[in-house]
Short mmCIF file of C-alpha atoms and ligand atoms in Angstrom, two decimals:
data_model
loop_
_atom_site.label_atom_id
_atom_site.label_comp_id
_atom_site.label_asym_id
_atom_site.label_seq_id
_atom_site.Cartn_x
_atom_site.Cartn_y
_atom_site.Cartn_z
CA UNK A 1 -2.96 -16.32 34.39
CA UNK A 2 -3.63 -18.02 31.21
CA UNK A 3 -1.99 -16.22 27.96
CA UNK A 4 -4.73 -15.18 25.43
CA UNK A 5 -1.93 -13.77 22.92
CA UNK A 6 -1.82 -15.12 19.50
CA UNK A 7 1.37 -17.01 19.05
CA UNK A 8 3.85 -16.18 17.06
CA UNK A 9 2.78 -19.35 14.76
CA UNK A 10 -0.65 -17.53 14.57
CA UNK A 11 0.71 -14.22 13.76
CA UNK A 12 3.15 -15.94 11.07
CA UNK A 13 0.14 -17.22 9.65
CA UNK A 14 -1.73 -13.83 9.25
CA UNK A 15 1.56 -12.53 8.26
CA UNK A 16 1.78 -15.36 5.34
CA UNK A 17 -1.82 -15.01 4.65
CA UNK A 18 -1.67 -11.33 3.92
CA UNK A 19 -0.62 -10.07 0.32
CA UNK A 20 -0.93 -7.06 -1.70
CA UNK A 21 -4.42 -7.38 -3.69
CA UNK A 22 -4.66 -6.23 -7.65
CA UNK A 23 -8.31 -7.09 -8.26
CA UNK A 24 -11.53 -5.79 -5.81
CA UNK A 25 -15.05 -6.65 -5.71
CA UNK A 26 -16.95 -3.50 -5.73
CA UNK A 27 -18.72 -4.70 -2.23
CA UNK A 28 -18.26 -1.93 0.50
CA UNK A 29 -16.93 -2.33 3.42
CA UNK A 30 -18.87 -1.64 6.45
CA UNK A 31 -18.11 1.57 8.29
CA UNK A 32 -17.54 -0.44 11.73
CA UNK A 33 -14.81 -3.06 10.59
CA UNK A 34 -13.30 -0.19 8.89
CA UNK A 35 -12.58 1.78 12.05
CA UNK A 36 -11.95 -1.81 13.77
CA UNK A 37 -8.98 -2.06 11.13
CA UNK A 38 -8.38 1.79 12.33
CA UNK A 39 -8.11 1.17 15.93
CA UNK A 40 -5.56 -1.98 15.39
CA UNK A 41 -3.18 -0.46 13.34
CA UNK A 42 -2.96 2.81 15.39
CA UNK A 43 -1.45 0.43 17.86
CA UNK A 44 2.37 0.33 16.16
CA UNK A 45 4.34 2.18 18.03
CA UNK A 46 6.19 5.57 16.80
CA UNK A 47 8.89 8.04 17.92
CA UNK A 48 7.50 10.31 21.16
CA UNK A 49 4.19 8.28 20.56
CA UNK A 50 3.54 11.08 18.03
CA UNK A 51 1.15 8.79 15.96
CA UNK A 52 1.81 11.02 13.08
CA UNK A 53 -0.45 9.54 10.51
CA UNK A 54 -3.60 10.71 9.32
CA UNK A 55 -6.02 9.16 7.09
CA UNK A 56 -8.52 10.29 4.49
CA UNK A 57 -10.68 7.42 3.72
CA UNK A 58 -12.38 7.26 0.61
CA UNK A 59 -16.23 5.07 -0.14
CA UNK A 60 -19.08 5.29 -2.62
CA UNK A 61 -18.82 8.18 -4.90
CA UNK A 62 -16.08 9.67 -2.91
CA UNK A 63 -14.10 6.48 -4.51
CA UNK A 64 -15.42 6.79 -7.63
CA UNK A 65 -15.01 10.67 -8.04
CA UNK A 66 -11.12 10.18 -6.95
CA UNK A 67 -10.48 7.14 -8.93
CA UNK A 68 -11.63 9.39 -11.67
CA UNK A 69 -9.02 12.16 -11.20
CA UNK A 70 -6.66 9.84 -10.96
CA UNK A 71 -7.08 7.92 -14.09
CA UNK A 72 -7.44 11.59 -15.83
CA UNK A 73 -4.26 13.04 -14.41
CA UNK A 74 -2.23 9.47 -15.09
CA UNK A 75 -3.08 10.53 -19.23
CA UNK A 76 -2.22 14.22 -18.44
CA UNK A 77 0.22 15.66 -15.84
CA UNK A 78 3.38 14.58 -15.00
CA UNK A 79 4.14 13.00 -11.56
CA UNK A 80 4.42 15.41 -8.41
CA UNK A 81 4.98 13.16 -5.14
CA UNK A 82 5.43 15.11 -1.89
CA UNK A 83 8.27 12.31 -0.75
CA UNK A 84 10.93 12.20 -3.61
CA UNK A 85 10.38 8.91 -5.13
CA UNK A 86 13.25 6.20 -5.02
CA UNK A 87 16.52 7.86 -7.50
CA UNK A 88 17.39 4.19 -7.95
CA UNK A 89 17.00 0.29 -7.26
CA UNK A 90 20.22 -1.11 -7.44
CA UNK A 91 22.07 -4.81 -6.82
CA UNK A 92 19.24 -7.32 -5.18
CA UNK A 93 17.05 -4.52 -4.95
CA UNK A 94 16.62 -3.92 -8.13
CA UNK A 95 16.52 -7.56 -8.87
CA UNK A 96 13.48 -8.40 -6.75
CA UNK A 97 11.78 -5.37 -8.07
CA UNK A 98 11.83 -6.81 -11.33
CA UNK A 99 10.86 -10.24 -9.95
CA UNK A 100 7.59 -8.87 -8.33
CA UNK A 101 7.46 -6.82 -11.45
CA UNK A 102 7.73 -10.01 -14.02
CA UNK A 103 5.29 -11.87 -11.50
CA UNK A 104 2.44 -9.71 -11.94
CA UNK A 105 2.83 -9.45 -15.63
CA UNK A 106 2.79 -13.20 -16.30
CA UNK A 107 -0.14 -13.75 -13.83
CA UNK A 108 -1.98 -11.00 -16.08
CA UNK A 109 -0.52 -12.46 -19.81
CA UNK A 110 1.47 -9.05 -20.36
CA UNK A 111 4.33 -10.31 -22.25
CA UNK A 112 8.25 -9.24 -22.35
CA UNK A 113 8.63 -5.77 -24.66
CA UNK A 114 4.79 -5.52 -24.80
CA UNK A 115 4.58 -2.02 -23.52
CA UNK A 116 0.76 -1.28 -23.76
CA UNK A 117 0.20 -4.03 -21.79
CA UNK A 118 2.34 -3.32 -19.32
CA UNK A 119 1.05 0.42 -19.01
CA UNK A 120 -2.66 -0.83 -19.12
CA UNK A 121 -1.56 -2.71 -15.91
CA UNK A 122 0.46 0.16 -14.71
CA UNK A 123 -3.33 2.00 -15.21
CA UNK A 124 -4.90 -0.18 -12.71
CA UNK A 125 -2.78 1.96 -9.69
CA UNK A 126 -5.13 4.69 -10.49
CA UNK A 127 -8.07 2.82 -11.33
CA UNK A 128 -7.38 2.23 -7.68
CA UNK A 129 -7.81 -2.14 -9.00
CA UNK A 130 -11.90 -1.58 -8.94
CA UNK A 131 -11.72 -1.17 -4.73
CA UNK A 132 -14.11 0.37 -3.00
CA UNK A 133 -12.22 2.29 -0.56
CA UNK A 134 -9.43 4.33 -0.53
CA UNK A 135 -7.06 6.01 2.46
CA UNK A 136 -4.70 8.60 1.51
CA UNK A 137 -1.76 8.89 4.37
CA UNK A 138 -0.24 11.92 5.02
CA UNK A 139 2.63 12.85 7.96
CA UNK A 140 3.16 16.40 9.02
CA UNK A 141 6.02 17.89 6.85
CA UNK A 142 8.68 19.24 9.43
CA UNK A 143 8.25 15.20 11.26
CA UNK A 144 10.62 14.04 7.94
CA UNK A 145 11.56 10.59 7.61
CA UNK A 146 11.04 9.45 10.85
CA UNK A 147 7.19 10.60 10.22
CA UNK A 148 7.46 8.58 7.38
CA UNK A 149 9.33 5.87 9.15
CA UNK A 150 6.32 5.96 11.85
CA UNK A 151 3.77 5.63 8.73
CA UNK A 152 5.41 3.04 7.28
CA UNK A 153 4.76 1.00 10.42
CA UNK A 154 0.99 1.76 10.09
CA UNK A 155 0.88 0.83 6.83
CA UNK A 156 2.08 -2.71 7.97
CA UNK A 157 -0.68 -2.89 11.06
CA UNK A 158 -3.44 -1.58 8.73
CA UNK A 159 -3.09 -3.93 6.19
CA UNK A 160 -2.41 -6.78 8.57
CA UNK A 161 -5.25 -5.97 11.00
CA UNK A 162 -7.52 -5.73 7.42
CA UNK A 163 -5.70 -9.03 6.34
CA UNK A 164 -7.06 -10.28 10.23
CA UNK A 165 -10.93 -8.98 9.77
CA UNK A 166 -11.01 -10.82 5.64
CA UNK A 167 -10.33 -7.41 4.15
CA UNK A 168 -7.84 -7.07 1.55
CA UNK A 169 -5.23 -4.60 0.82
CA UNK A 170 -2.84 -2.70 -1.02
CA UNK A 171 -0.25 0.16 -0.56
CA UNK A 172 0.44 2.61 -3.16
CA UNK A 173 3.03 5.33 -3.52
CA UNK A 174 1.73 5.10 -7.40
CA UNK A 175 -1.25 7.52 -6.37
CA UNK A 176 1.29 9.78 -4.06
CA UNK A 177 2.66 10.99 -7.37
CA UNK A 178 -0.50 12.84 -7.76
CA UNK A 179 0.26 14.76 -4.52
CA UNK A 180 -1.30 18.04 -5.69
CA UNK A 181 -4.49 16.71 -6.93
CA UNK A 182 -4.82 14.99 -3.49
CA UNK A 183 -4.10 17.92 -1.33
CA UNK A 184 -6.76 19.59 -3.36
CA UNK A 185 -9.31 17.24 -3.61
CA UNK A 186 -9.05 15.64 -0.13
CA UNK A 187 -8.49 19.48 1.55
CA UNK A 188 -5.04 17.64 3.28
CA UNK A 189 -3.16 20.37 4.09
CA UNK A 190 0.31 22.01 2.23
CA UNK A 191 2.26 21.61 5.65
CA UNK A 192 1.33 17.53 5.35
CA UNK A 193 3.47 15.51 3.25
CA UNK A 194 1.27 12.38 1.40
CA UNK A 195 3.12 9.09 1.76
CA UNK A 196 1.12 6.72 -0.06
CA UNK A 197 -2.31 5.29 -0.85
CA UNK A 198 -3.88 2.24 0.86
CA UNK A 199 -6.88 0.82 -1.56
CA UNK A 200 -8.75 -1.57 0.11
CA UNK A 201 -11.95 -3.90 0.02
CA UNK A 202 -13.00 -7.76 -0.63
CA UNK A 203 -10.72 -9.76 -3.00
CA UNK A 204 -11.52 -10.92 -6.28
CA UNK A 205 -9.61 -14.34 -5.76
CA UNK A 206 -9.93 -15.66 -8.98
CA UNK A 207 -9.17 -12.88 -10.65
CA UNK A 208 -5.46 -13.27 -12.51
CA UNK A 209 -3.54 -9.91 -11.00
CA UNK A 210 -4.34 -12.10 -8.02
CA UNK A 211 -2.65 -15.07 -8.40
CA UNK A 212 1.04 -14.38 -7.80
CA UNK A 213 2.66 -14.40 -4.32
CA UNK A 214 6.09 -12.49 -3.91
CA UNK A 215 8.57 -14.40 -2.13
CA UNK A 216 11.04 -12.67 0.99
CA UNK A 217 14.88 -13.48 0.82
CA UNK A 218 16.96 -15.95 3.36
CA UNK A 219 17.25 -14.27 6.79
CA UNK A 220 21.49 -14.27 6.10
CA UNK A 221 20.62 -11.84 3.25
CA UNK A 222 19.23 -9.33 5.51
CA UNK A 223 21.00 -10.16 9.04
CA UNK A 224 24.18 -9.29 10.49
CA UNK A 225 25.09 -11.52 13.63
CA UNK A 226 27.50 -10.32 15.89
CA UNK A 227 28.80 -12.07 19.25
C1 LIG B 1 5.01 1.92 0.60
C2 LIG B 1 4.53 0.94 -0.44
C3 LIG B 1 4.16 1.41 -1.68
C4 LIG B 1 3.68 0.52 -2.65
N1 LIG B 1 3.27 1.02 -3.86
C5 LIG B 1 2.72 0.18 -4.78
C6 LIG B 1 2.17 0.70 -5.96
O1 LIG B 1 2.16 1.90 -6.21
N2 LIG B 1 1.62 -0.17 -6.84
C7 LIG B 1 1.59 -1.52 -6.60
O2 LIG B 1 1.08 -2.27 -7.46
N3 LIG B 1 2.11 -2.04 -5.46
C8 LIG B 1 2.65 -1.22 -4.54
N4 LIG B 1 3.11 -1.71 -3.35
C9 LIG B 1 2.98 -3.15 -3.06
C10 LIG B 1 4.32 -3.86 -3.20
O3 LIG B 1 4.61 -4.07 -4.56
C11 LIG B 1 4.23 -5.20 -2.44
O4 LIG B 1 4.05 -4.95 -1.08
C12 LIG B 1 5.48 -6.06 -2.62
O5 LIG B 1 5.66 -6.44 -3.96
C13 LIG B 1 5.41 -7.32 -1.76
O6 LIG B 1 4.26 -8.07 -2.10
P1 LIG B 1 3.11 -8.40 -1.07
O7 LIG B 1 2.60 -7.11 -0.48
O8 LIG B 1 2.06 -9.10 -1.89
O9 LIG B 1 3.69 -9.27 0.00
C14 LIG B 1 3.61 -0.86 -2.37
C15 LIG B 1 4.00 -1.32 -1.11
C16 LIG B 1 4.45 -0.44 -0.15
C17 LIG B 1 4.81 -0.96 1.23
#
């Protein structure tokens, strides 16, 4: 039997190829390659098989009426995520925080100390970065972090399989912190906790916010050998 599989060299390639986008062309994407996308990712595995995600996927005005909201509540209300959000980043954490941080502002011109700048870009999370579609991810409350930990692992297939079909990506816990306006809008249920955003649509390559790449540390910083 011959072995269709991808090799791992292709997979490293869709893998390298993949990155979080900052800038969308308003082009939709069709309904078909969306559930294609759908129907990859849902193949990660999680705990039981629970498959605890759900999705509420956002196009036309749909996008435009949430994008909205968002931008309104980012002047107004204070943050409200359902997950607690991160207390700290600390040691090399923290550093390559601020190293993805510093990245994106010199690819978009926002200097050190220049704090509009930085909150215009900030902005863009709920601006959604102009894409045309939007899926909200929620797990069921009493699954805890493990639901999470299962939705995290979707999160990787769905922007990889999108990264696979020429549709670009981007996760965002920034829009989470509008958890009540997204449980009311979206009609996601109380008893469903809301993880994170994923916006998504066709790149805008040349657009700056684009034209960064983060970079992943040494495998010693991260692996433990034993035996
Ligand atoms: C759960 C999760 C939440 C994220 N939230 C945001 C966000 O709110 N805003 C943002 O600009 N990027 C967000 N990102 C994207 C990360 O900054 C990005 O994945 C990281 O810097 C690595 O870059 P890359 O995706 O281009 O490889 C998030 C990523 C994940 C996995």
């Amino acid at each position: 039997m011959t072995n269709t599989l991808p090799t791992l060299d292709a997979l490293n390639q869709l893998f390298a190829a993949r990155h979080s986008c900052r800038a969308f062309l308003p082009t939709d994407v069709p309904q078909q390659t969306i559930k294609d996308i759908l129907a990859c990712a849902q193949k990660v595995p999680s705990w039981c098989n629970a498959q605890p995600w759900k999705l509420t996927v956002t196009s036309g005005e749909e996008t435009k009426r949430l994008r909205e909201a968002l931008m309104a509540a980012a002047l107004g209300r204070g943050h409200d995520p359902d997950l607690p959000f991160p207390t700290a980043y600390e040691d090399e954490y923290k550093s390559r925080r601020r190293d993805c941080g510093w990245a994106l502002y010199e690819a978009v011109g926002v200097k050190k100390g220049d704090r509009a700048g930085s909150a215009r870009q900030m902005m863009e999370n709920f601006s959604l970065f102009g894409a045309p579609h939007c899926a909200v991810l929620s797990s069921p409350a009493e699954l805890g972090g493990y639901g999470a930990m299962d939705c995290g692992g979707f999160v990787a297939g769905f922007t990889l399989a999108a990264q696979a079909a020429g549709v670009a990506s981007i996760p965002q816990a920034a829009v989470a912190s509008f958890a009540p306006l997204l449980h009311d809008m979206l009609e996601i249920p109380a008893d469903r906790q809301i993880l994170c955003a994923i916006s998504f649509g066709y790149s805008d390559p040349g657009h700056p916010a684009n034209g960064f790449r983060t970079s992943r540390a040494a495998l010693e910083e991260f692996t433990d050998w034993r035996g």
